[in-house]
Amino acid sequence: MKLGIVGLPNVGKSTLFNSLTKAGAESANYPFCTIDPNIGIVSVPDERLKLLGDMYHSKKVTPATIEFVDIAGLVKGASKGEGLGNQFLSNIREVDAVVHVVRCFEDSNIVHVDGSIDPLRDIETIDLELIFSDIEILERRIAKTAKAAKMDKKPAKELSLLERLKEYLEGGNLARGFAPQDEDEETLLASYNLLTYKPVIFAANVAEEDLADDGAFNEGVAKVKKFAADNGSEVFVICAKIEEEIAELDEEETAMFLEDLGLQESGLQKLIKASYRILGLMSFLTAGEDETRAWTIRIGTKAPQAAGKIHTDFERGFIKAEVVNYRDLLEQGSLAAAREKGLVGMEGKDYVVQDGDVILFRFNV
């Protein structure tokens, strides 16, 4: 999974990136200190892996991972060359979802590029820049398709879609709200990699005192939550400064620190849950002496396609999947004991994999 982090300058974007990835991206109190994209890969915390790894005495335990891409802060007029322009937006066209960091805290020591704190205005500023960037992509595609449509009728259908889509974006709308006329149009729309078509997770960045109650009394957070609900987006409340402190601690210290703050989970854990929900993802597990590992798949994936995540040969030569729930496996202490209790199922090609399934694939190529 790949997530792109966007936001205005000085909203806590790079501070959040640093704390999530411990990658040490430059973070300073002036716009555009992040010029080249910063990339960091983060392991997805999963207690199930540790327990299974201990049970099997696995030589290696491999969690699922998320790749974060942090780009320079956007400003109003970026698409027209203001600030650094929007050339760096190409760095996040390949991401699965966008994490939009929104400032919901007051701090006279940290300048706001627009002079005041207004989360909805900030969201609109970023959305407009993403729309302008997408329109630019569509204009290039229209020019290319129009040329092809003169010699072949097939591209004419795509040209109609592109022109309708461009008009829709020019009305200030996001591509996510555009209604394709059929499956072909839906496939084409997804292939354009438009930034405003990607799912969005809002990170409402608050001061430390607003964190324990999840920003319940923060007016800015309330506005962001309502905006997210109205637009089918996810939202989570975070304090980037606190996350930065957590990043310096080990697992045990983190648990104690969170408890002292009255928190159930870190910002990273909140973000991971939000990203899995909005992208419709889950994990199945493989376990053994050599390696215990988590594999990320879409909810609704069938056994052969899940096997293909491990190796294409597994999908091609799929015979059966031996499946047991991780809780049952841990409770019984071994796969053999779980089999004896009838807790292991031999599943075929139509089996829909469930979150927390521990699977042994049988295949023949």
C-alpha positions as MATLAB code, in Angstrom:
seq = 'MKLGIVGLPNVGKSTLFNSLTKAGAESANYPFCTIDPNIGIVSVPDERLKLLGDMYHSKKVTPATIEFVDIAGLVKGASKGEGLGNQFLSNIREVDAVVHVVRCFEDSNIVHVDGSIDPLRDIETIDLELIFSDIEILERRIAKTAKAAKMDKKPAKELSLLERLKEYLEGGNLARGFAPQDEDEETLLASYNLLTYKPVIFAANVAEEDLADDGAFNEGVAKVKKFAADNGSEVFVICAKIEEEIAELDEEETAMFLEDLGLQESGLQKLIKASYRILGLMSFLTAGEDETRAWTIRIGTKAPQAAGKIHTDFERGFIKAEVVNYRDLLEQGSLAAAREKGLVGMEGKDYVVQDGDVILFRFNV';
ca = [
       0.000    0.000    0.000;
       1.255    3.456   -0.937;
      -0.030    6.682    0.636;
       0.789   10.246   -0.463;
       0.882   13.024    2.142;
      -0.341   16.485    1.053;
      -1.133   19.758    2.777;
      -0.257   23.430    2.928;
       3.195   24.432    4.214;
       3.564   24.505    8.025;
       0.543   22.329    8.826;
       2.699   19.574   10.368;
       2.952   17.472    7.214;
       6.670   16.714    7.305;
       6.657   16.445   11.110;
       3.982   13.765   10.747;
       5.943   12.045    7.973;
       9.082   12.047   10.152;
       7.266   10.529   13.095;
       5.444    7.891   11.049;
       8.507    6.752    9.153;
      11.410    7.892   11.360;
      12.975    8.858    8.026;
      14.336   12.214    9.180;
      12.832   14.392    6.459;
      13.719   18.048    6.927;
      11.024   19.891    8.861;
      11.285   23.614    9.472;
       9.110   26.666   10.084;
       9.171   28.014    6.533;
       7.385   26.981    3.331;
       8.873   24.546    0.809;
      11.566   22.971    2.967;
      10.491   19.642    1.423;
      11.470   20.055   -2.228;
      12.225   16.518   -3.350;
       9.688   13.883   -2.304;
      10.561   12.014    0.863;
       9.753    8.308    0.859;
       9.509    6.092    3.933;
       8.367    2.509    4.419;
       6.569    1.558    7.623;
       5.736   -1.878    9.035;
       2.079   -2.444    9.908;
       1.899   -3.392   13.616;
       0.149   -6.785   13.933;
       0.057   -8.624   17.260;
      -1.098  -11.812   15.465;
       2.249  -12.106   13.687;
       4.259  -11.969   16.898;
       2.095  -14.619   18.572;
       2.238  -16.960   15.567;
       5.970  -16.347   15.100;
       6.583  -17.283   18.743;
       4.455  -20.397   18.418;
       6.318  -21.614   15.324;
       9.725  -20.282   16.503;
       9.875  -18.641   13.061;
      13.302  -17.594   11.788;
      11.705  -14.529   10.242;
       8.541  -12.503   10.914;
       7.507  -10.239    8.031;
       4.739   -7.667    8.550;
       2.739   -5.927    5.839;
       4.176   -2.525    4.886;
       2.947    0.919    3.883;
       4.987    3.295    1.745;
       4.554    7.008    2.511;
       5.425    9.738    0.010;
       5.749   13.279    1.403;
       5.845   16.142   -1.111;
       6.402   19.882   -0.735;
       3.578   21.915    0.764;
       1.108   23.220   -1.807;
       0.017   26.854   -1.860;
      -2.786   28.713   -3.592;
      -1.807   29.165   -7.240;
       0.662   26.241   -7.277;
      -0.832   25.091  -10.589;
       0.005   28.500  -12.068;
       3.590   28.384  -10.815;
       3.196   29.922   -7.336;
       5.521   28.527   -4.694;
       7.244   25.596   -6.341;
       4.467   25.093   -8.885;
       2.719   21.721   -8.983;
       5.341   19.749  -10.905;
       5.993   17.602   -7.838;
       2.379   16.354   -7.785;
       3.448   13.713  -10.283;
       5.258   12.068   -7.349;
       1.939   11.077   -5.788;
      -0.022   10.065   -8.889;
       0.853    6.415   -8.244;
      -0.392    6.293   -4.623;
      -3.440    4.293   -3.530;
      -4.832    7.043   -1.296;
      -4.046   10.608   -0.236;
      -3.434   11.629    3.383;
      -4.382   15.299    3.654;
      -2.901   16.937    6.766;
      -5.077   19.824    7.995;
      -3.963   22.267   10.674;
      -6.432   22.519   13.559;
      -4.117   24.102   16.154;
      -3.157   27.680   17.056;
       0.531   28.485   17.527;
       1.857   32.023   17.133;
       5.369   30.612   16.638;
       4.387   28.699   13.491;
       3.278   30.912   10.630;
       0.253   29.986    8.523;
       0.680   30.816    4.834;
      -2.791   32.417    4.759;
      -2.399   34.206    8.088;
      -5.114   32.395   10.070;
      -6.387   28.926   11.013;
      -9.315   27.838    8.829;
      -9.364   24.075    8.048;
     -12.152   24.194    5.433;
     -10.466   27.040    3.534;
      -7.206   25.053    3.605;
      -8.943   21.905    2.305;
     -10.520   23.928   -0.519;
      -7.121   25.437   -1.441;
      -5.519   21.990   -1.755;
      -8.534   20.505   -3.575;
      -8.444   23.303   -6.160;
      -4.748   22.746   -6.831;
      -5.355   19.015   -7.266;
      -8.276   19.770   -9.616;
      -6.096   22.124  -11.719;
      -3.387   19.487  -11.884;
      -5.925   16.868  -13.033;
      -7.343   19.232  -15.677;
      -3.821   19.617  -17.068;
      -3.539   15.800  -17.341;
      -6.942   15.606  -19.062;
      -6.073   18.363  -21.552;
      -2.991   16.447  -22.687;
      -5.047   13.248  -22.961;
      -7.810   15.034  -24.911;
      -5.301   16.392  -27.453;
      -3.848   12.917  -27.986;
      -7.255   11.168  -28.169;
      -8.784   13.782  -30.491;
      -5.972   13.149  -32.967;
      -6.584    9.373  -32.827;
     -10.393    9.819  -33.097;
     -10.004   11.376  -36.559;
      -8.749    8.056  -37.913;
     -10.638    5.561  -35.744;
     -14.147    5.573  -34.240;
     -13.086    3.689  -31.097;
     -11.287    6.621  -29.382;
     -14.353    8.818  -29.956;
     -16.090    7.230  -26.958;
     -13.115    7.970  -24.729;
     -12.958   11.522  -26.068;
     -16.564   12.054  -24.982;
     -15.698   10.811  -21.464;
     -12.605   13.031  -21.247;
     -14.496   16.150  -22.314;
     -17.368   15.516  -19.878;
     -14.888   14.807  -17.094;
     -12.898   17.986  -17.814;
     -16.091   20.060  -17.767;
     -17.054   18.442  -14.451;
     -13.685   19.322  -12.885;
     -13.847   22.862  -14.277;
     -17.032   23.247  -12.215;
     -14.859   22.869   -9.094;
     -15.816   19.217   -8.564;
     -13.558   16.302   -7.613;
     -13.283   13.326   -9.991;
     -14.478   11.028   -7.154;
     -17.992   12.444   -7.611;
     -18.108   11.906  -11.393;
     -20.590    9.250  -12.562;
     -19.286    7.064  -15.446;
     -21.957    5.855  -17.900;
     -20.799    2.238  -18.043;
     -18.081   -0.207  -16.970;
     -15.769    0.794  -19.825;
     -15.862    4.410  -18.680;
     -15.299    3.323  -15.079;
     -12.166    1.379  -16.130;
     -10.865    4.322  -18.154;
     -11.523    6.772  -15.308;
      -9.524    4.616  -12.900;
      -6.648    4.361  -15.410;
      -6.109    8.151  -15.585;
      -4.574    8.230  -12.089;
      -6.334   11.508  -11.277;
      -5.444   12.886   -7.849;
      -9.048   13.941   -7.142;
     -10.253   10.400   -7.918;
      -8.165    8.865   -5.129;
      -9.670    8.147   -1.684;
      -8.733   10.735    0.957;
      -7.889   10.364    4.640;
      -7.852   13.655    6.551;
      -5.332   13.964    9.378;
      -6.647   16.690   11.694;
      -3.485   17.947   13.394;
      -4.293   19.317   16.871;
      -2.464   20.668   19.905;
      -1.551   18.183   22.658;
      -4.403   19.279   24.946;
      -6.999   18.366   22.276;
      -5.669   14.864   21.685;
      -7.024   12.871   24.659;
     -10.679   13.632   23.817;
     -10.067   13.132   20.069;
     -10.566   16.837   19.362;
     -14.153   16.745   20.695;
     -14.054   20.437   21.679;
     -11.967   21.652   18.756;
     -14.129   23.597   16.309;
     -11.747   22.947   13.414;
     -11.821   19.173   13.990;
     -15.650   19.214   14.035;
     -15.645   20.959   10.640;
     -13.142   18.513    9.150;
     -15.133   15.517   10.473;
     -18.354   16.839    8.936;
     -16.605   17.587    5.636;
     -15.103   14.065    5.579;
     -18.487   12.461    6.346;
     -20.194   14.470    3.570;
     -17.489   13.495    1.074;
     -17.057    9.772    1.839;
     -13.587   10.298    3.313;
     -11.903    8.997    6.457;
     -10.593   11.283    9.209;
      -8.426   10.789   12.275;
      -7.160   13.190   14.919;
      -3.441   13.428   15.499;
      -0.885   15.606   17.248;
       2.198   15.525   15.020;
       4.399   16.821   17.859;
       3.316   13.932   20.120;
       3.868   11.440   17.289;
       7.384   12.827   16.942;
       8.014   12.029   20.623;
       6.511    8.536   20.253;
       8.852    7.866   17.310;
      11.824    8.059   19.705;
      10.446    5.393   22.077;
      10.541    1.601   21.996;
       7.374   -0.530   22.076;
       7.126   -0.769   25.871;
       7.819    2.948   26.418;
       5.260    3.834   23.733;
       2.542    1.846   25.516;
       3.309    3.630   28.810;
       3.473    7.044   27.129;
       0.095    6.530   25.410;
      -1.433    5.368   28.692;
      -0.149    8.504   30.466;
      -1.784   10.626   27.769;
      -5.048    8.664   28.059;
      -4.754    7.337   24.506;
      -5.662    3.885   23.204;
      -3.455    3.964   20.104;
      -0.835    5.992   18.260;
      -1.487    8.163   15.227;
       0.187    5.565   13.020;
      -2.245    2.894   14.222;
      -5.198    5.242   13.595;
      -3.915    5.997   10.101;
      -3.374    2.325    9.254;
      -6.934    1.436   10.327;
      -8.345    4.357    8.336;
      -6.354    3.422    5.211;
      -7.374   -0.251    5.405;
     -11.033    0.806    5.784;
     -11.095    3.328    2.943;
      -9.247    1.005    0.544;
     -11.225   -2.088    1.581;
      -8.124   -4.037    2.619;
      -7.354   -6.808    5.097;
      -4.584   -9.304    5.835;
      -4.291  -13.066    5.691;
      -1.321  -14.845    7.254;
       1.105  -17.621    6.440;
       3.018  -19.239    9.282;
       5.813  -21.736    9.703;
       9.315  -22.334   10.997;
      11.005  -20.435    8.164;
       8.726  -17.400    8.106;
       5.499  -15.990    9.507;
       4.100  -13.262    7.286;
       1.127  -10.950    6.703;
      -0.212  -10.449    3.177;
      -2.454   -7.494    2.309;
      -5.373   -8.163   -0.034;
      -8.699   -6.556   -0.900;
     -11.752   -7.678    1.077;
     -13.627  -10.226   -1.043;
     -10.495  -11.770   -2.604;
     -10.857  -15.490   -3.385;
      -8.291  -18.126   -2.418;
      -6.477  -18.496   -5.798;
      -5.955  -14.708   -6.115;
      -4.738  -14.546   -2.500;
      -2.280  -17.332   -3.368;
      -1.119  -15.210   -6.322;
       0.003  -12.507   -3.868;
       2.666  -14.953   -2.665;
       3.685  -16.208   -6.106;
       2.013  -16.315   -9.520;
       2.705  -20.094   -9.662;
       0.536  -20.538   -6.543;
      -2.429  -18.986   -8.356;
      -1.760  -20.738  -11.667;
      -1.489  -24.199  -10.114;
      -3.962  -23.687   -7.251;
      -5.512  -26.937   -5.939;
      -6.775  -26.262   -2.397;
      -6.258  -23.906    0.531;
      -5.905  -25.312    4.031;
      -7.457  -22.587    6.202;
      -7.617  -22.033    9.961;
      -8.478  -18.906   11.947;
      -5.392  -17.575   13.750;
      -7.179  -17.640   17.152;
      -8.051  -21.312   16.755;
      -4.497  -22.102   15.688;
      -2.976  -20.295   18.688;
      -5.464  -21.925   21.063;
      -4.659  -25.430   19.788;
      -0.902  -24.816   19.668;
      -0.277  -26.488   16.294;
      -1.864  -27.045   12.885;
      -2.030  -30.800   13.558;
      -3.995  -30.234   16.799;
      -6.330  -27.799   15.012;
      -6.906  -30.417   12.285;
      -7.796  -33.045   14.899;
     -10.437  -30.710   16.346;
     -11.906  -30.135   12.875;
     -10.950  -26.474   12.905;
      -9.030  -26.568    9.610;
     -11.013  -26.311    6.377;
      -9.927  -27.553    2.937;
     -11.211  -24.770    0.702;
     -11.537  -24.556   -3.075;
     -11.383  -21.847   -5.727;
     -14.554  -20.078   -4.593;
     -13.477  -19.601   -0.974;
     -13.455  -15.908    0.018;
     -10.470  -15.263    2.272;
     -11.248  -13.753    5.697;
      -9.167  -11.346    7.782;
      -6.943  -13.359   10.131;
      -7.058  -16.590    8.117;
      -3.839  -18.595    8.372;
      -3.502  -20.371    5.019;
      -1.399  -23.184    3.630;
      -1.814  -23.303   -0.152;
      -1.626  -26.565   -2.062;
      -0.667  -26.150   -5.726;
       0.810  -28.005   -8.662;
       2.551  -26.390  -11.644;
];
